[in-house]
Short mmCIF file of C-alpha atoms and ligand atoms in Angstrom, two decimals:
data_model
loop_
_atom_site.label_atom_id
_atom_site.label_comp_id
_atom_site.label_asym_id
_atom_site.label_seq_id
_atom_site.Cartn_x
_atom_site.Cartn_y
_atom_site.Cartn_z
CA UNK A 354 -28.94 61.02 11.34
CA UNK A 355 -25.33 60.77 11.74
CA UNK A 356 -23.86 58.14 14.65
CA UNK A 357 -22.61 61.56 16.50
CA UNK A 358 -26.34 62.73 17.31
CA UNK A 359 -27.72 59.33 17.80
CA UNK A 360 -25.31 58.39 20.44
CA UNK A 361 -25.41 62.01 21.85
CA UNK A 362 -29.80 61.71 22.00
CA UNK A 363 -29.06 58.35 23.55
CA UNK A 364 -26.84 59.88 26.31
CA UNK A 365 -29.10 62.58 27.05
CA UNK A 366 -31.85 59.38 27.30
CA UNK A 367 -29.09 58.25 30.31
CA UNK A 368 -27.99 60.79 31.58
CA UNK A 369 -31.60 61.63 32.78
CA UNK A 370 -31.57 58.73 34.95
CA UNK A 371 -27.97 58.10 35.30
CA UNK A 372 -26.20 61.79 35.59
CA UNK A 373 -24.37 61.16 38.03
CA UNK A 374 -23.24 57.45 36.65
CA UNK A 375 -21.69 59.70 33.61
CA UNK A 376 -20.32 61.67 36.21
CA UNK A 377 -18.60 59.37 38.00
CA UNK A 378 -17.73 56.83 35.68
CA UNK A 379 -15.76 60.37 33.95
CA UNK A 380 -13.78 60.64 37.62
CA UNK A 381 -12.79 57.43 37.59
CA UNK A 382 -10.84 57.28 34.18
CA UNK A 383 -12.14 56.26 30.66
CA UNK A 384 -15.15 53.28 31.37
CA UNK A 385 -16.20 53.43 27.45
CA UNK A 386 -18.39 56.19 28.20
CA UNK A 387 -18.49 58.91 25.45
CA UNK A 388 -16.24 61.77 25.90
CA UNK A 389 -16.80 64.63 28.29
CA UNK A 390 -17.85 67.08 25.43
CA UNK A 391 -20.97 64.91 24.07
CA UNK A 392 -21.95 64.52 27.77
CA UNK A 393 -22.01 68.03 28.57
CA UNK A 394 -23.00 69.32 24.90
CA UNK A 395 -26.27 66.96 25.88
CA UNK A 396 -26.86 67.89 29.58
CA UNK A 397 -28.92 71.29 30.28
CA UNK A 398 -27.66 74.35 29.19
CA UNK A 399 -26.75 74.89 33.02
CA UNK A 400 -25.05 72.18 33.80
CA UNK A 401 -21.41 73.24 32.88
CA UNK A 402 -18.59 70.78 31.40
CA UNK A 403 -16.97 69.04 33.76
CA UNK A 404 -19.68 69.92 37.03
CA UNK A 405 -21.50 66.28 37.71
CA UNK A 406 -22.87 67.91 40.26
CA UNK A 407 -25.37 70.20 38.16
CA UNK A 408 -26.23 67.29 36.51
CA UNK A 409 -26.48 64.85 39.57
CA UNK A 410 -28.96 67.59 40.75
CA UNK A 411 -31.24 67.47 37.87
CA UNK A 412 -31.19 63.38 38.14
CA UNK A 413 -32.59 63.34 41.98
CA UNK A 414 -35.27 65.78 40.84
CA UNK A 415 -35.87 63.51 38.37
CA UNK A 416 -38.89 60.25 38.04
CA UNK A 417 -37.06 57.44 36.99
CA UNK A 418 -38.69 55.87 33.99
CA UNK A 419 -41.53 53.01 33.86
CA UNK A 420 -43.68 54.50 35.99
CA UNK A 421 -45.97 56.50 33.79
CA UNK A 422 -47.80 55.15 30.57
CA UNK A 423 -47.68 58.90 29.20
CA UNK A 424 -44.72 61.49 29.21
CA UNK A 425 -43.18 64.28 27.35
CA UNK A 426 -46.32 63.93 25.11
CA UNK A 427 -45.45 59.88 23.94
CA UNK A 428 -48.26 57.35 25.08
CA UNK A 429 -47.96 53.84 24.85
CA UNK A 430 -51.58 52.37 24.29
CA UNK A 431 -51.92 48.70 24.39
CA UNK A 432 -54.46 47.26 22.21
CA UNK A 433 -54.59 43.74 23.43
CA UNK A 434 -56.46 43.65 26.61
CA UNK A 435 -57.05 40.18 27.00
CA UNK A 436 -54.80 37.56 28.12
CA UNK A 437 -55.08 33.66 29.18
CA UNK A 438 -52.75 32.30 31.94
CA UNK A 439 -49.76 30.60 29.73
CA UNK A 440 -51.26 30.95 26.30
CA UNK A 441 -49.21 32.54 23.40
CA UNK A 442 -50.80 35.80 22.68
CA UNK A 443 -49.65 38.62 20.21
CA UNK A 444 -49.63 41.17 22.40
CA UNK A 445 -50.23 44.94 20.36
CA UNK A 446 -49.64 48.41 21.10
CA UNK A 447 -49.08 51.67 19.89
CA UNK A 448 -46.83 54.53 21.01
CA UNK A 449 -48.74 58.22 19.80
CA UNK A 450 -46.32 61.13 19.83
CA UNK A 451 -47.71 64.72 20.82
CA UNK A 452 -49.06 65.11 17.12
CA UNK A 453 -51.56 61.95 18.82
CA UNK A 454 -50.47 59.71 15.71
CA UNK A 455 -48.72 56.11 15.87
CA UNK A 456 -44.81 56.86 16.02
CA UNK A 457 -42.74 54.88 13.18
CA UNK A 458 -39.47 56.63 13.38
CA UNK A 459 -37.56 55.74 16.10
CA UNK A 460 -33.51 55.53 16.62
CA UNK A 461 -31.88 52.01 17.03
CA UNK A 462 -30.81 51.42 20.15
CA UNK A 463 -28.51 48.46 21.56
CA UNK A 464 -29.55 47.17 17.53
CA UNK A 465 -33.72 47.46 18.24
CA UNK A 466 -35.46 50.26 17.97
CA UNK A 467 -37.83 49.35 20.86
CA UNK A 468 -36.93 47.17 24.09
CA UNK A 469 -40.16 45.79 25.69
CA UNK A 470 -39.41 44.04 28.94
CA UNK A 471 -42.84 42.70 30.93
CA UNK A 472 -42.25 41.57 34.64
CA UNK A 473 -44.67 39.87 37.09
CA UNK A 474 -45.72 42.52 39.76
CA UNK A 475 -44.25 40.01 42.21
CA UNK A 476 -41.16 40.09 40.38
CA UNK A 477 -40.72 37.23 39.88
CA UNK A 478 -40.95 36.67 36.26
CA UNK A 479 -39.37 38.59 33.43
CA UNK A 480 -39.50 38.67 30.13
CA UNK A 481 -36.87 41.24 27.50
CA UNK A 482 -38.30 40.66 24.16
CA UNK A 483 -38.26 43.04 20.95
CA UNK A 484 -41.73 43.23 19.18
CA UNK A 485 -41.90 43.99 15.49
CA UNK A 486 -43.61 47.11 13.97
CA UNK A 487 -45.31 46.75 10.51
CA UNK A 488 -44.43 49.94 9.40
CA UNK A 489 -47.66 51.20 10.37
CA UNK A 490 -46.87 51.90 14.30
CA UNK A 491 -48.84 49.05 15.41
CA UNK A 492 -45.78 46.93 17.58
CA UNK A 493 -46.74 43.50 18.08
CA UNK A 494 -44.84 40.49 20.10
CA UNK A 495 -45.93 36.75 20.91
CA UNK A 496 -46.01 36.82 25.11
CA UNK A 497 -47.07 33.63 27.19
CA UNK A 498 -47.72 34.63 30.52
CA UNK A 499 -47.20 31.95 32.68
CA UNK A 500 -50.14 32.42 35.48
CA UNK A 501 -53.07 34.78 36.72
CA UNK A 502 -52.28 38.23 38.02
CA UNK A 503 -50.86 41.29 37.72
CA UNK A 504 -48.03 41.71 35.18
CA UNK A 505 -46.41 45.78 34.28
CA UNK A 506 -45.04 45.79 30.50
CA UNK A 507 -41.99 48.63 29.97
CA UNK A 508 -41.40 50.02 26.34
CA UNK A 509 -37.91 51.38 26.22
CA UNK A 510 -37.17 53.10 23.20
CA UNK A 511 -36.29 56.76 21.40
CA UNK A 512 -38.20 58.38 19.06
CA UNK A 513 -35.96 60.19 16.15
CA UNK A 514 -35.55 63.42 17.15
CA UNK A 515 -36.85 62.92 20.84
CA UNK A 516 -34.82 61.90 23.93
CA UNK A 517 -34.79 58.17 25.62
CA UNK A 518 -38.28 57.60 27.30
CA UNK A 519 -39.40 53.95 28.91
CA UNK A 520 -42.91 54.16 29.20
CA UNK A 521 -45.23 51.90 31.49
CA UNK A 522 -48.27 50.18 31.40
CA UNK A 523 -50.40 47.26 33.44
CA UNK A 524 -51.17 43.98 31.92
CA UNK A 525 -53.87 41.98 33.56
CA UNK A 526 -53.79 38.47 33.57
CA UNK A 527 -56.94 36.59 34.17
CA UNK A 528 -57.58 34.15 37.28
CA UNK A 529 -56.86 33.03 40.72
CA UNK A 530 -53.49 34.28 41.85
CA UNK A 531 -51.55 33.89 45.69
CA UNK A 532 -49.17 36.87 45.54
CA UNK A 533 -45.50 36.06 46.34
CA UNK A 534 -43.27 37.58 48.46
CA UNK A 535 -40.16 39.23 47.01
CA UNK A 536 -37.57 36.73 46.27
CA UNK A 537 -34.74 36.83 48.96
CA UNK A 538 -32.00 39.06 48.42
CA UNK A 539 -29.19 37.16 47.13
CA UNK A 540 -25.53 37.60 45.20
CA UNK A 541 -25.64 34.76 43.66
CA UNK A 542 -27.91 33.39 40.47
CA UNK A 543 -28.25 30.03 38.85
CA UNK A 544 -29.50 29.37 35.60
CA UNK A 545 -28.98 26.85 33.46
CA UNK A 546 -25.88 25.34 35.16
CA UNK A 547 -24.34 28.63 35.09
CA UNK A 548 -23.45 30.77 38.32
CA UNK A 549 -23.23 34.20 38.22
CA UNK A 550 -22.18 36.10 40.94
CA UNK A 551 -22.52 39.57 42.29
CA UNK A 552 -20.10 42.05 43.87
CA UNK A 553 -20.91 45.83 44.83
CA UNK A 554 -23.41 47.35 46.48
CA UNK A 555 -26.28 49.99 45.48
CA UNK A 556 -25.94 53.62 46.51
CA UNK A 557 -29.09 55.85 46.19
CA UNK A 558 -28.08 58.68 44.33
CA UNK A 559 -24.87 57.40 43.13
CA UNK A 560 -22.98 55.70 40.42
CA UNK A 561 -22.20 52.28 42.14
CA UNK A 562 -20.23 49.59 40.17
CA UNK A 563 -21.69 46.32 39.99
CA UNK A 564 -19.79 43.23 38.61
CA UNK A 565 -21.43 40.51 37.35
CA UNK A 566 -19.26 37.29 36.98
CA UNK A 567 -20.27 34.42 34.74
CA UNK A 568 -19.19 30.69 35.46
CA UNK A 569 -20.27 27.53 34.55
CA UNK A 570 -19.40 23.84 35.66
CA UNK A 571 -16.95 25.92 38.35
CA UNK A 572 -15.24 27.25 35.56
CA UNK A 573 -15.03 31.10 34.34
CA UNK A 574 -16.80 32.04 31.37
CA UNK A 575 -14.34 34.01 29.34
CA UNK A 576 -16.17 33.71 25.78
CA UNK A 577 -19.43 35.35 26.10
CA UNK A 578 -20.90 36.54 22.93
CA UNK A 579 -21.96 40.51 22.29
CA UNK A 580 -26.15 39.99 22.88
CA UNK A 581 -27.81 43.32 21.29
CA UNK A 582 -24.09 45.20 21.62
CA UNK A 583 -23.39 44.29 25.10
CA UNK A 584 -21.98 41.35 26.55
CA UNK A 585 -24.71 42.10 29.66
CA UNK A 586 -27.96 43.96 29.88
CA UNK A 587 -28.91 44.71 33.17
CA UNK A 588 -32.42 46.06 34.33
CA UNK A 589 -32.99 47.32 37.77
CA UNK A 590 -36.80 47.32 39.04
CA UNK A 591 -37.80 49.06 42.36
CA UNK A 592 -39.19 46.36 44.44
CA UNK A 593 -42.08 48.81 45.95
CA UNK A 594 -43.22 50.59 42.92
CA UNK A 595 -41.53 49.06 39.41
CA UNK A 596 -39.72 51.77 38.23
CA UNK A 597 -37.37 51.19 35.73
CA UNK A 598 -33.55 51.57 35.57
CA UNK A 599 -31.97 50.55 32.82
CA UNK A 600 -28.35 49.85 33.23
CA UNK A 601 -25.39 49.89 30.90
CA UNK A 602 -22.30 48.30 30.78
CA UNK A 603 -19.12 49.39 31.20
CA UNK A 604 -17.51 49.17 27.80
CA UNK A 605 -18.41 47.40 24.71
CA UNK A 606 -17.46 44.56 22.93
CA UNK A 607 -14.99 45.20 19.97
CA UNK A 608 -13.84 48.23 22.06
CA UNK A 609 -10.04 47.22 22.76
CA UNK A 610 -10.49 46.84 26.48
CA UNK A 611 -13.58 45.25 27.10
CA UNK A 612 -13.15 41.06 28.13
CA UNK A 613 -16.03 38.96 26.85
CA UNK A 614 -16.38 37.60 30.68
CA UNK A 615 -16.05 36.75 33.06
CA UNK A 616 -16.55 39.62 34.78
CA UNK A 617 -19.49 42.46 33.36
CA UNK A 618 -19.37 46.00 34.83
CA UNK A 619 -22.55 47.67 35.10
CA UNK A 620 -22.59 51.49 36.60
CA UNK A 621 -26.20 51.70 38.12
CA UNK A 622 -27.42 54.88 40.19
CA UNK A 623 -30.48 53.70 42.15
CA UNK A 624 -33.12 56.54 43.60
CA UNK A 625 -33.53 55.62 47.10
CA UNK A 626 -32.93 53.17 49.48
CA UNK A 627 -35.21 49.64 49.04
CA UNK A 628 -35.01 46.57 47.55
CA UNK A 629 -34.44 46.02 44.23
CA UNK A 630 -34.74 43.48 41.48
CA UNK A 631 -32.06 42.72 39.03
CA UNK A 632 -31.86 40.69 35.78
CA UNK A 633 -29.15 40.54 33.46
CA UNK A 634 -29.49 39.06 30.02
CA UNK A 635 -26.15 37.32 28.72
CA UNK A 636 -25.26 35.42 25.75
CA UNK A 637 -23.56 32.66 25.64
CA UNK A 638 -23.06 29.53 23.22
CA UNK A 639 -25.76 30.97 21.18
CA UNK A 640 -28.67 31.13 23.92
CA UNK A 641 -29.09 34.52 25.84
CA UNK A 642 -30.08 33.76 29.55
CA UNK A 643 -31.59 35.62 32.31
CA UNK A 644 -30.32 35.34 36.03
CA UNK A 645 -31.94 37.55 38.66
CA UNK A 646 -31.06 39.27 42.01
CA UNK A 647 -32.94 40.70 44.82
CA UNK A 648 -30.71 43.26 46.49
CA UNK A 649 -31.22 46.19 49.38
CA UNK A 650 -29.29 49.20 48.90
CA UNK A 651 -27.07 50.77 51.82
CA UNK A 652 -28.04 53.70 53.27
CA UNK A 653 -28.59 57.34 50.82
CA UNK A 654 -25.25 58.94 51.96
CA UNK A 655 -25.22 61.87 54.57
CA UNK A 656 -25.58 65.07 52.34
CA UNK A 657 -21.53 66.71 52.49
CA UNK A 658 -21.64 69.21 55.50
CA UNK A 659 -20.48 72.87 54.75
CA UNK A 660 -16.48 72.37 54.64
CA UNK A 661 -14.86 73.69 57.99
CA UNK A 662 -12.60 76.19 57.93
CA UNK A 663 -9.67 73.86 58.44
CA UNK A 664 -9.96 72.27 55.35
CA UNK A 665 -11.11 75.18 53.59
CA UNK A 666 -8.87 74.11 50.93
CA UNK A 667 -10.23 71.12 49.45
CA UNK A 668 -13.58 72.85 48.63
CA UNK A 669 -13.57 75.55 45.17
CA UNK A 670 -16.12 78.38 45.87
CU1 CU B 1457 -33.51 44.31 23.98
#
């Protein structure tokens, strides 16, 4: 499959969840997103080029990723059922396709065939790992889940010839546990001597620009390193049900306009009001770190009322 086709398939996956994000990105100017013709080509046949509205409506009716263990004929099958707290475990699973067989052909997205995210149900612990597949469709990854409780695992992938999917399953770690409250809303995160400040608001149903600024010892970091093809990877999870929204940065390393920090810009579209947890992976000085935030949304904007006749010149028929 050629690069354009790969990109196209990947864009389809994004468009399903972030149709509005791509549309709005287009409206505000070049954002390193694929050209409009790719976008329209991959959108539903009814979505004519340039009419982001159609794509947006499609996105709104769509179920967010990560809530289902099976979707579009693809099913995530955990093979490891027992995990003890704090013990490194070889976690194994398959993804079966519409023919019932383990999938072995995947498209590479951000340098990997499959991204695997594991979070504790209280959203305090987050791990983004990359399992390996031995050729028989069985994936495995070394996981250490720190304490007893319920976790959620997400497999984020695109089968060759199919669209991008995120399947989710529960992972149980036996033992006593005390449920913890969601970490408090915060726009700054500290990790390993770095401080990451988050600017921007999540507005349900709209592409929301989020700017994350990375500093170390009070100084802006301007030499972030590309990690999996981007200066940052942001995962957004809806607090109440762990709906999974993989957000992507505006621009890519080497595109001639995206700087290596201190700011990383993302466009995210969240489907509803409520609290979200955001996890940013970034790489500096050879090490990947994760900054985490809790962010509430603004209100869902009112649907535009039918244009009154005195403003009849600003809408089209
Ligand atoms: Cu990944």
